[in-house]
Amino acid sequence: MTLTYLPYAAETVASLRAGEADVYGNPAERTISSGVGTPCRSCLRNVPEGAEMLICAARPFTDLHPYAETGPIFLCADHCTPHDPATLPQILENSPTFLLKAYDDDERIIYGTGQITPKDQIARYAARLFEQDAVAYVDVRSARNNCFLTRIMQTP
């Protein structure tokens, strides 16, 4: 089995860049990136210093329910090449630790799986979580701010 690291849904990214509303019904805010701590959820790299970026509310879940967390994300304002899911995202180098949580097919957190994980142990911990039959995916979030960064899936 192989772990893949998914960028935010391409159709959602395109709609936000086109000026459509975020999950709170607001247009994305536009600002200039400092180049540090500005992880784009499409290319999964920091938005380059001096480049325009979007800040918007996002919810990486298909339905509204108690576990469907919403939070801020950054996006390159201009088109960027979406992250290749087969490679480790550059944004996972931005911090020494991350919060990993496993979810089931109904988008419910699997209790007891949430763990602050050192960056060099992300793949190992995710693989261990996928040993549980109930795990459909693992979300990686900022350990500092709890922002959604990427979703890990397991593929044959």
N, CA and C atoms as an extended XYZ file, in Angstrom:
468
Properties=species:S:1:pos:R:3:atomname:S:1:resname:S:1:resid:I:1 pbc="F F F"
N         0.833       -1.189        0.000 N   MET     1
C         0.000        0.000        0.000 CA  MET     1
C         0.877        1.251        0.000 C   MET     1
N         0.359        2.290       -0.634 N   THR     2
C         1.075        3.548       -0.779 CA  THR     2
C         0.271        4.678       -0.147 C   THR     2
N         0.951        5.585        0.528 N   LEU     3
C         0.299        6.776        1.063 CA  LEU     3
C         0.330        7.875        0.013 C   LEU     3
N        -0.809        8.557       -0.152 N   THR     4
C        -0.871        9.704       -1.049 CA  THR     4
C        -1.332       10.918       -0.255 C   THR     4
N        -0.815       12.081       -0.640 N   TYR     5
C        -1.077       13.340        0.057 CA  TYR     5
C        -1.883       14.238       -0.874 C   TYR     5
N        -3.148       14.451       -0.547 N   LEU     6
C        -4.056       15.138       -1.450 CA  LEU     6
C        -4.092       16.643       -1.224 C   LEU     6
N        -4.042       17.402       -2.328 N   PRO     7
C        -4.286       18.840       -2.223 CA  PRO     7
C        -5.783       19.077       -2.046 C   PRO     7
N        -6.145       20.322       -1.754 N   TYR     8
C        -7.557       20.666       -1.629 CA  TYR     8
C        -8.234       20.434       -2.973 C   TYR     8
N        -9.511       20.133       -2.986 N   ALA     9
C       -10.240       19.801       -4.211 CA  ALA     9
C       -10.052       20.874       -5.284 C   ALA     9
N        -9.613       20.453       -6.462 N   ALA    10
C        -9.302       21.374       -7.557 CA  ALA    10
C       -10.499       22.238       -7.942 C   ALA    10
N       -11.698       21.671       -7.942 N   GLU    11
C       -12.877       22.456       -8.334 CA  GLU    11
C       -13.185       23.542       -7.297 C   GLU    11
N       -12.945       23.241       -6.024 N   THR    12
C       -13.140       24.244       -4.978 CA  THR    12
C       -12.106       25.353       -5.105 C   THR    12
N       -10.857       24.987       -5.330 N   VAL    13
C        -9.788       25.972       -5.502 CA  VAL    13
C       -10.112       26.879       -6.690 C   VAL    13
N       -10.532       26.303       -7.812 N   ALA    14
C       -10.858       27.101       -9.003 CA  ALA    14
C       -12.011       28.059       -8.726 C   ALA    14
N       -13.018       27.600       -7.998 N   SER    15
C       -14.162       28.480       -7.722 CA  SER    15
C       -13.764       29.629       -6.797 C   SER    15
N       -12.919       29.361       -5.812 N   LEU    16
C       -12.456       30.425       -4.916 CA  LEU    16
C       -11.611       31.445       -5.667 C   LEU    16
N       -10.766       30.966       -6.564 N   ARG    17
C        -9.949       31.886       -7.365 CA  ARG    17
C       -10.810       32.716       -8.310 C   ARG    17
N       -11.943       32.165       -8.722 N   ALA    18
C       -12.848       32.890       -9.624 CA  ALA    18
C       -13.746       33.867       -8.880 C   ALA    18
N       -13.610       33.939       -7.555 N   GLY    19
C       -14.378       34.906       -6.776 CA  GLY    19
C       -15.625       34.362       -6.130 C   GLY    19
N       -15.865       33.062       -6.258 N   GLU    20
C       -17.042       32.479       -5.608 CA  GLU    20
C       -16.834       32.434       -4.095 C   GLU    20
N       -17.916       32.287       -3.384 N   ALA    21
C       -17.901       32.349       -1.920 CA  ALA    21
C       -17.238       31.126       -1.296 C   ALA    21
N       -16.639       31.348       -0.114 N   ASP    22
C       -16.091       30.238        0.655 CA  ASP    22
C       -17.223       29.569        1.440 C   ASP    22
N       -16.901       28.659        2.342 N   VAL    23
C       -17.939       27.911        3.054 CA  VAL    23
C       -18.748       28.776        4.008 C   VAL    23
N       -18.292       29.993        4.307 N   TYR    24
C       -19.066       30.927        5.119 CA  TYR    24
C       -19.840       31.920        4.267 C   TYR    24
N       -19.764       31.759        2.942 N   GLY    25
C       -20.499       32.651        2.057 CA  GLY    25
C       -19.783       33.953        1.746 C   GLY    25
N       -18.506       34.036        2.066 N   ASN    26
C       -17.729       35.245        1.821 CA  ASN    26
C       -16.725       35.036        0.690 C   ASN    26
N       -16.411       36.106       -0.030 N   PRO    27
C       -15.324       35.974       -1.013 CA  PRO    27
C       -14.001       35.836       -0.262 C   PRO    27
N       -13.045       35.169       -0.878 N   ALA    28
C       -11.728       35.032       -0.257 CA  ALA    28
C       -11.087       36.400       -0.112 C   ALA    28
N       -10.372       36.591        0.985 N   GLU    29
C        -9.599       37.818        1.169 CA  GLU    29
C        -8.332       37.706        0.327 C   GLU    29
N        -7.897       38.830       -0.223 N   ARG    30
C        -6.656       38.864       -1.005 CA  ARG    30
C        -5.609       39.631       -0.227 C   ARG    30
N        -4.406       39.077       -0.190 N   THR    31
C        -3.295       39.735        0.504 CA  THR    31
C        -1.996       39.287       -0.153 C   THR    31
N        -0.897       39.823        0.318 N   ILE    32
C         0.417       39.472       -0.219 CA  ILE    32
C         1.127       38.550        0.772 C   ILE    32
N         1.728       37.502        0.260 N   SER    33
C         2.394       36.507        1.096 CA  SER    33
C         3.740       37.003        1.608 C   SER    33
N         4.015       36.660        2.850 N   SER    34
C         5.337       36.907        3.427 CA  SER    34
C         6.312       35.799        3.035 C   SER    34
N         5.769       34.711        2.476 N   GLY    35
C         6.594       33.574        2.077 CA  GLY    35
C         6.866       32.591        3.194 C   GLY    35
N         6.450       32.912        4.407 N   VAL    36
C         6.678       32.044        5.570 CA  VAL    36
C         5.331       31.779        6.240 C   VAL    36
N         5.044       30.520        6.512 N   GLY    37
C         3.797       30.183        7.203 CA  GLY    37
C         2.557       30.418        6.378 C   GLY    37
N         2.674       30.313        5.056 N   THR    38
C         1.544       30.547        4.154 CA  THR    38
C         1.350       29.346        3.230 C   THR    38
N         1.032       28.187        3.773 N   PRO    39
C         0.947       26.975        2.965 CA  PRO    39
C        -0.279       26.943        2.052 C   PRO    39
N        -0.034       26.949        0.746 N   CYS    40
C        -1.115       26.836       -0.240 CA  CYS    40
C        -1.649       25.407       -0.193 C   CYS    40
N        -2.966       25.272       -0.133 N   ARG    41
C        -3.571       23.938       -0.051 CA  ARG    41
C        -3.776       23.318       -1.427 C   ARG    41
N        -3.302       23.962       -2.467 N   SER    42
C        -3.348       23.369       -3.800 CA  SER    42
C        -1.985       22.780       -4.173 C   SER    42
N        -0.945       23.605       -4.215 N   CYS    43
C         0.391       23.109       -4.571 CA  CYS    43
C         1.111       22.502       -3.372 C   CYS    43
N         0.565       22.722       -2.164 N   LEU    44
C         1.138       22.238       -0.910 CA  LEU    44
C         2.577       22.713       -0.715 C   LEU    44
N         2.796       23.975       -1.142 N   ARG    45
C         4.048       24.692       -0.915 CA  ARG    45
C         3.667       26.037       -0.306 C   ARG    45
N         4.616       26.727        0.317 N   ASN    46
C         4.323       28.077        0.782 CA  ASN    46
C         4.058       28.976       -0.414 C   ASN    46
N         3.082       29.873       -0.286 N   VAL    47
C         2.863       30.882       -1.316 CA  VAL    47
C         4.134       31.732       -1.332 C   VAL    47
N         4.755       31.922       -2.503 N   PRO    48
C         6.033       32.652       -2.550 CA  PRO    48
C         5.936       34.069       -1.984 C   PRO    48
N         7.018       34.511       -1.383 N   GLU    49
C         7.086       35.855       -0.839 CA  GLU    49
C         6.767       36.873       -1.929 C   GLU    49
N         5.898       37.828       -1.607 N   GLY    50
C         5.515       38.885       -2.534 CA  GLY    50
C         4.399       38.511       -3.492 C   GLY    50
N         4.009       37.226       -3.509 N   ALA    51
C         2.930       36.784       -4.408 CA  ALA    51
C         1.575       37.038       -3.751 C   ALA    51
N         0.579       37.293       -4.589 N   GLU    52
C        -0.770       37.468       -4.067 CA  GLU    52
C        -1.314       36.109       -3.628 C   GLU    52
N        -2.043       36.119       -2.517 N   MET    53
C        -2.645       34.878       -2.025 CA  MET    53
C        -4.060       35.145       -1.543 C   MET    53
N        -4.810       34.070       -1.423 N   LEU    54
C        -6.179       34.116       -0.921 CA  LEU    54
C        -6.217       33.516        0.476 C   LEU    54
N        -7.068       34.093        1.329 N   ILE    55
C        -7.355       33.521        2.643 CA  ILE    55
C        -8.858       33.311        2.690 C   ILE    55
N        -9.268       32.092        3.000 N   CYS    56
C       -10.704       31.808        3.008 CA  CYS    56
C       -11.024       30.731        4.030 C   CYS    56
N       -12.287       30.612        4.349 N   ALA    57
C       -12.763       29.553        5.233 CA  ALA    57
C       -12.974       28.293        4.411 C   ALA    57
N       -12.512       27.183        4.950 N   ALA    58
C       -12.622       25.916        4.229 CA  ALA    58
C       -13.074       24.810        5.168 C   ALA    58
N       -13.739       23.837        4.592 N   ARG    59
C       -14.211       22.679        5.337 CA  ARG    59
C       -13.981       21.460        4.447 C   ARG    59
N       -12.951       20.671        4.707 N   PRO    60
C       -12.627       19.549        3.821 CA  PRO    60
C       -13.502       18.312        4.019 C   PRO    60
N       -14.788       18.537        4.191 N   PHE    61
C       -15.746       17.453        4.387 CA  PHE    61
C       -16.911       17.647        3.422 C   PHE    61
N       -17.576       16.572        3.057 N   THR    62
C       -18.661       16.679        2.076 CA  THR    62
C       -19.966       17.154        2.678 C   THR    62
N       -20.181       16.876        3.956 N   ASP    63
C       -21.444       17.232        4.595 CA  ASP    63
C       -21.202       18.035        5.868 C   ASP    63
N       -22.252       18.753        6.282 N   LEU    64
C       -22.218       19.425        7.577 CA  LEU    64
C       -22.596       18.419        8.654 C   LEU    64
N       -21.772       18.319        9.659 N   HIS    65
C       -22.038       17.450       10.803 CA  HIS    65
C       -21.110       17.899       11.925 C   HIS    65
N       -21.269       17.375       13.116 N   PRO    66
C       -20.473       17.861       14.248 CA  PRO    66
C       -18.958       17.731       14.074 C   PRO    66
N       -18.504       16.814       13.230 N   TYR    67
C       -17.061       16.614       13.062 CA  TYR    67
C       -16.491       17.387       11.876 C   TYR    67
N       -17.318       18.097       11.154 N   ALA    68
C       -16.891       18.821        9.949 CA  ALA    68
C       -16.269       20.162       10.343 C   ALA    68
N       -15.007       20.111       10.731 N   GLU    69
C       -14.300       21.312       11.169 CA  GLU    69
C       -14.094       22.290       10.017 C   GLU    69
N       -14.243       23.563       10.334 N   THR    70
C       -14.016       24.642        9.378 CA  THR    70
C       -12.881       25.495        9.896 C   THR    70
N       -12.039       25.963        8.983 N   GLY    71
C       -10.940       26.820        9.403 CA  GLY    71
C       -10.358       27.566        8.218 C   GLY    71
N        -9.422       28.452        8.496 N   PRO    72
C        -8.817       29.231        7.430 CA  PRO    72
C        -7.802       28.422        6.634 C   PRO    72
N        -7.723       28.706        5.341 N   ILE    73
C        -6.664       28.153        4.500 CA  ILE    73
C        -6.131       29.267        3.610 C   ILE    73
N        -4.922       29.051        3.106 N   PHE    74
C        -4.304       29.937        2.129 CA  PHE    74
C        -4.271       29.231        0.786 C   PHE    74
N        -4.348       30.020       -0.281 N   LEU    75
C        -4.194       29.515       -1.646 CA  LEU    75
C        -3.384       30.521       -2.444 C   LEU    75
N        -2.557       30.037       -3.357 N   CYS    76
C        -1.942       30.935       -4.331 CA  CYS    76
C        -3.093       31.591       -5.087 C   CYS    76
N        -3.067       32.914       -5.229 N   ALA    77
C        -4.163       33.600       -5.919 CA  ALA    77
C        -4.176       33.243       -7.401 C   ALA    77
N        -3.005       33.080       -7.970 N   ASP    78
C        -2.901       32.679       -9.367 CA  ASP    78
C        -2.769       31.173       -9.449 C   ASP    78
N        -3.026       30.640      -10.621 N   HIS    79
C        -2.925       29.190      -10.813 CA  HIS    79
C        -1.551       28.689      -10.377 C   HIS    79
N        -1.557       27.585       -9.672 N   CYS    80
C        -0.320       26.874       -9.332 CA  CYS    80
C        -0.571       25.409       -9.686 C   CYS    80
N         0.483       24.689       -9.901 N   THR    81
C         0.340       23.274      -10.237 CA  THR    81
C        -0.046       22.505       -8.983 C   THR    81
N        -1.211       21.845       -8.993 N   PRO    82
C        -1.615       21.080       -7.812 CA  PRO    82
C        -0.552       20.044       -7.436 C   PRO    82
N        -0.452       19.793       -6.171 N   HIS    83
C         0.527       18.850       -5.630 CA  HIS    83
C         0.354       17.465       -6.234 C   HIS    83
N         1.474       16.812       -6.531 N   ASP    84
C         1.476       15.422       -6.973 CA  ASP    84
C         1.258       14.542       -5.745 C   ASP    84
N         0.107       13.873       -5.646 N   PRO    85
C        -0.218       13.117       -4.432 CA  PRO    85
C         0.797       12.035       -4.052 C   PRO    85
N         1.613       11.597       -4.997 N   ALA    86
C         2.567       10.526       -4.713 CA  ALA    86
C         3.813       11.019       -3.987 C   ALA    86
N         3.966       12.333       -3.837 N   THR    87
C         5.170       12.866       -3.200 CA  THR    87
C         4.829       13.534       -1.869 C   THR    87
N         5.817       13.597       -0.997 N   LEU    88
C         5.634       14.243        0.300 CA  LEU    88
C         5.526       15.750        0.082 C   LEU    88
N         4.486       16.392        0.602 N   PRO    89
C         4.316       17.831        0.410 CA  PRO    89
C         5.409       18.661        1.081 C   PRO    89
N         5.820       19.718        0.405 N   GLN    90
C         6.816       20.633        0.952 CA  GLN    90
C         6.311       21.268        2.242 C   GLN    90
N         5.011       21.514        2.360 N   ILE    91
C         4.488       22.178        3.565 CA  ILE    91
C         4.680       21.346        4.828 C   ILE    91
N         4.963       20.057        4.684 N   LEU    92
C         5.208       19.237        5.858 CA  LEU    92
C         6.633       19.415        6.375 C   LEU    92
N         7.368       20.334        5.778 N   GLU    93
C         8.684       20.720        6.284 CA  GLU    93
C         8.589       22.011        7.095 C   GLU    93
N         7.401       22.638        7.130 N   ASN    94
C         7.228       23.956        7.749 CA  ASN    94
C         7.258       23.951        9.269 C   ASN    94
N         7.108       22.805        9.888 N   SER    95
C         6.954       22.751       11.339 CA  SER    95
C         7.590       21.466       11.856 C   SER    95
N         7.981       21.449       13.123 N   PRO    96
C         8.552       20.199       13.662 CA  PRO    96
C         7.499       19.130       13.970 C   PRO    96
N         6.233       19.552       14.182 N   THR    97
C         5.184       18.594       14.532 CA  THR    97
C         3.866       18.967       13.851 C   THR    97
N         3.011       17.960       13.708 N   PHE    98
C         1.698       18.128       13.097 CA  PHE    98
C         0.686       17.294       13.868 C   PHE    98
N        -0.585       17.670       13.740 N   LEU    99
C        -1.671       16.900       14.342 CA  LEU    99
C        -2.245       15.981       13.279 C   LEU    99
N        -2.228       14.673       13.536 N   LEU   100
C        -2.838       13.704       12.635 CA  LEU   100
C        -4.072       13.122       13.313 C   LEU   100
N        -5.159       12.966       12.538 N   LYS   101
C        -6.398       12.369       13.048 CA  LYS   101
C        -6.981       11.482       11.960 C   LYS   101
N        -7.435       10.311       12.342 N   ALA   102
C        -8.050        9.380       11.401 CA  ALA   102
C        -9.570        9.549       11.408 C   ALA   102
N       -10.162        9.326       10.235 N   TYR   103
C       -11.611        9.431       10.049 CA  TYR   103
C       -12.113        8.177        9.355 C   TYR   103
N       -13.401        7.876        9.577 N   ASP   104
C       -14.018        6.729        8.907 CA  ASP   104
C       -14.748        7.182        7.644 C   ASP   104
N       -15.409        6.255        6.971 N   ASP   105
C       -16.115        6.567        5.718 CA  ASP   105
C       -17.245        7.574        5.892 C   ASP   105
N       -17.755        7.716        7.115 N   ASP   106
C       -18.822        8.681        7.395 CA  ASP   106
C       -18.276       10.031        7.848 C   ASP   106
N       -16.968       10.244        7.669 N   GLU   107
C       -16.284       11.489        8.037 CA  GLU   107
C       -16.300       11.752        9.529 C   GLU   107
N       -16.339       10.689       10.319 N   ARG   108
C       -16.319       10.826       11.769 CA  ARG   108
C       -14.923       10.529       12.281 C   ARG   108
N       -14.453       11.333       13.238 N   ILE   109
C       -13.154       11.088       13.853 CA  ILE   109
C       -13.177        9.725       14.521 C   ILE   109
N       -12.122        8.979       14.354 N   ILE   110
C       -11.969        7.726       15.079 CA  ILE   110
C       -11.234        8.073       16.365 C   ILE   110
N       -11.969        8.022       17.477 N   TYR   111
C       -11.431        8.452       18.763 CA  TYR   111
C       -10.171        7.690       19.122 C   TYR   111
N        -9.246        8.417       19.722 N   GLY   112
C        -7.984        7.834       20.144 CA  GLY   112
C        -6.902        7.899       19.091 C   GLY   112
N        -7.226        8.385       17.871 N   THR   113
C        -6.217        8.438       16.804 CA  THR   113
C        -5.512        9.778       16.724 C   THR   113
N        -6.091       10.817       17.283 N   GLY   114
C        -5.469       12.137       17.215 CA  GLY   114
C        -4.155       12.154       17.965 C   GLY   114
N        -3.108       12.602       17.262 N   GLN   115
C        -1.791       12.595       17.892 CA  GLN   115
C        -0.911       13.677       17.300 C   GLN   115
N        -0.217       14.419       18.159 N   ILE   116
C         0.816       15.334       17.702 CA  ILE   116
C         1.985       14.459       17.264 C   ILE   116
N         2.398       14.634       16.012 N   THR   117
C         3.362       13.723       15.404 CA  THR   117
C         4.544       14.501       14.827 C   THR   117
N         5.770       14.106       15.163 N   PRO   118
C         6.932       14.743       14.554 CA  PRO   118
C         6.918       14.544       13.034 C   PRO   118
N         7.406       15.545       12.303 N   LYS   119
C         7.322       15.499       10.845 CA  LYS   119
C         7.986       14.263       10.245 C   LYS   119
N         9.053       13.775       10.847 N   ASP   120
C         9.726       12.604       10.290 CA  ASP   120
C         9.010       11.295       10.611 C   ASP   120
N         7.896       11.369       11.363 N   GLN   121
C         7.132       10.170       11.701 CA  GLN   121
C         5.714       10.180       11.118 C   GLN   121
N         5.406       11.178       10.289 N   ILE   122
C         4.056       11.287        9.717 CA  ILE   122
C         3.688       10.034        8.936 C   ILE   122
N         4.535        9.615        8.001 N   ALA   123
C         4.214        8.444        7.168 CA  ALA   123
C         4.079        7.186        8.024 C   ALA   123
N         4.952        7.039        9.009 N   ARG   124
C         4.913        5.850        9.857 CA  ARG   124
C         3.613        5.799       10.669 C   ARG   124
N         3.238        6.945       11.268 N   TYR   125
C         2.018        6.954       12.072 CA  TYR   125
C         0.781        6.771       11.192 C   TYR   125
N         0.751        7.431       10.037 N   ALA   126
C        -0.392        7.265        9.128 CA  ALA   126
C        -0.526        5.805        8.696 C   ALA   126
N         0.577        5.169        8.345 N   ALA   127
C         0.529        3.760        7.937 CA  ALA   127
C        -0.005        2.894        9.066 C   ALA   127
N         0.396        3.197       10.292 N   ARG   128
C        -0.107        2.450       11.443 CA  ARG   128
C        -1.613        2.638       11.609 C   ARG   128
N        -2.095        3.867       11.384 N   LEU   129
C        -3.535        4.115       11.475 CA  LEU   129
C        -4.302        3.328       10.422 C   LEU   129
N        -3.751        3.257        9.208 N   PHE   130
C        -4.435        2.541        8.128 CA  PHE   130
C        -4.496        1.032        8.354 C   PHE   130
N        -3.794        0.535        9.336 N   GLU   131
C        -3.917       -0.881        9.693 CA  GLU   131
C        -5.277       -1.174       10.311 C   GLU   131
N        -5.964       -0.133       10.790 N   GLN   132
C        -7.315       -0.288       11.338 CA  GLN   132
C        -8.316       -0.282       10.178 C   GLN   132
N        -9.179       -1.265       10.129 N   ASP   133
C       -10.143       -1.389        9.039 CA  ASP   133
C       -11.050       -0.171        8.896 C   ASP   133
N       -11.376        0.481        9.993 N   ALA   134
C       -12.334        1.595        9.957 CA  ALA   134
C       -11.755        2.873        9.355 C   ALA   134
N       -10.442        2.981        9.230 N   VAL   135
C        -9.817        4.225        8.783 CA  VAL   135
C        -9.970        4.389        7.272 C   VAL   135
N       -10.630        5.496        6.884 N   ALA   136
C       -10.797        5.823        5.467 CA  ALA   136
C        -9.727        6.811        5.006 C   ALA   136
N        -9.352        7.743        5.890 N   TYR   137
C        -8.314        8.729        5.564 CA  TYR   137
C        -7.785        9.335        6.846 C   TYR   137
N        -6.664       10.031        6.700 N   VAL   138
C        -6.023       10.708        7.824 CA  VAL   138
C        -5.829       12.161        7.435 C   VAL   138
N        -6.299       13.067        8.271 N   ASP   139
C        -6.072       14.489        8.029 CA  ASP   139
C        -4.835       14.948        8.782 C   ASP   139
N        -4.061       15.790        8.109 N   VAL   140
C        -2.892       16.406        8.716 CA  VAL   140
C        -3.238       17.869        8.943 C   VAL   140
N        -3.070       18.308       10.179 N   ARG   141
C        -3.377       19.688       10.564 CA  ARG   141
C        -2.167       20.301       11.251 C   ARG   141
N        -2.161       21.596       11.265 N   SER   142
C        -1.128       22.325       11.985 CA  SER   142
C        -1.244       22.014       13.469 C   SER   142
N        -0.133       21.657       14.100 N   ALA   143
C        -0.151       21.421       15.551 CA  ALA   143
C        -0.240       22.741       16.306 C   ALA   143
N         0.139       23.834       15.660 N   ARG   144
C         0.105       25.149       16.310 CA  ARG   144
C        -1.260       25.813       16.201 C   ARG   144
N        -1.869       25.722       15.017 N   ASN   145
C        -3.102       26.475       14.759 CA  ASN   145
C        -4.309       25.610       14.424 C   ASN   145
N        -4.126       24.301       14.296 N   ASN   146
C        -5.181       23.354       13.983 CA  ASN   146
C        -5.751       23.510       12.572 C   ASN   146
N        -5.082       24.243       11.688 N   CYS   147
C        -5.565       24.421       10.315 CA  CYS   147
C        -5.350       23.145        9.504 C   CYS   147
N        -6.328       22.803        8.682 N   PHE   148
C        -6.210       21.661        7.775 CA  PHE   148
C        -5.086       21.926        6.771 C   PHE   148
N        -4.218       20.932        6.574 N   LEU   149
C        -3.122       21.072        5.613 CA  LEU   149
C        -3.274       20.143        4.417 C   LEU   149
N        -3.439       18.859        4.676 N   THR   150
C        -3.550       17.884        3.593 CA  THR   150
C        -4.259       16.645        4.129 C   THR   150
N        -4.761       15.837        3.216 N   ARG   151
C        -5.411       14.577        3.581 CA  ARG   151
C        -4.558       13.444        3.039 C   ARG   151
N        -4.323       12.453        3.889 N   ILE   152
C        -3.573       11.271        3.471 CA  ILE   152
C        -4.567       10.151        3.185 C   ILE   152
N        -4.390        9.532        2.030 N   MET   153
C        -5.187        8.368        1.642 CA  MET   153
C        -4.217        7.207        1.439 C   MET   153
N        -4.745        6.017        1.512 N   GLN   154
C        -3.952        4.838        1.237 CA  GLN   154
C        -4.445        4.243       -0.065 C   GLN   154
N        -3.538        3.977       -0.982 N   THR   155
C        -3.912        3.391       -2.270 CA  THR   155
C        -3.168        2.076       -2.470 C   THR   155
N        -3.815        1.157       -3.171 N   PRO   156
C        -3.159       -0.142       -3.408 CA  PRO   156
C        -1.962       -0.016       -4.334 C   PRO   156
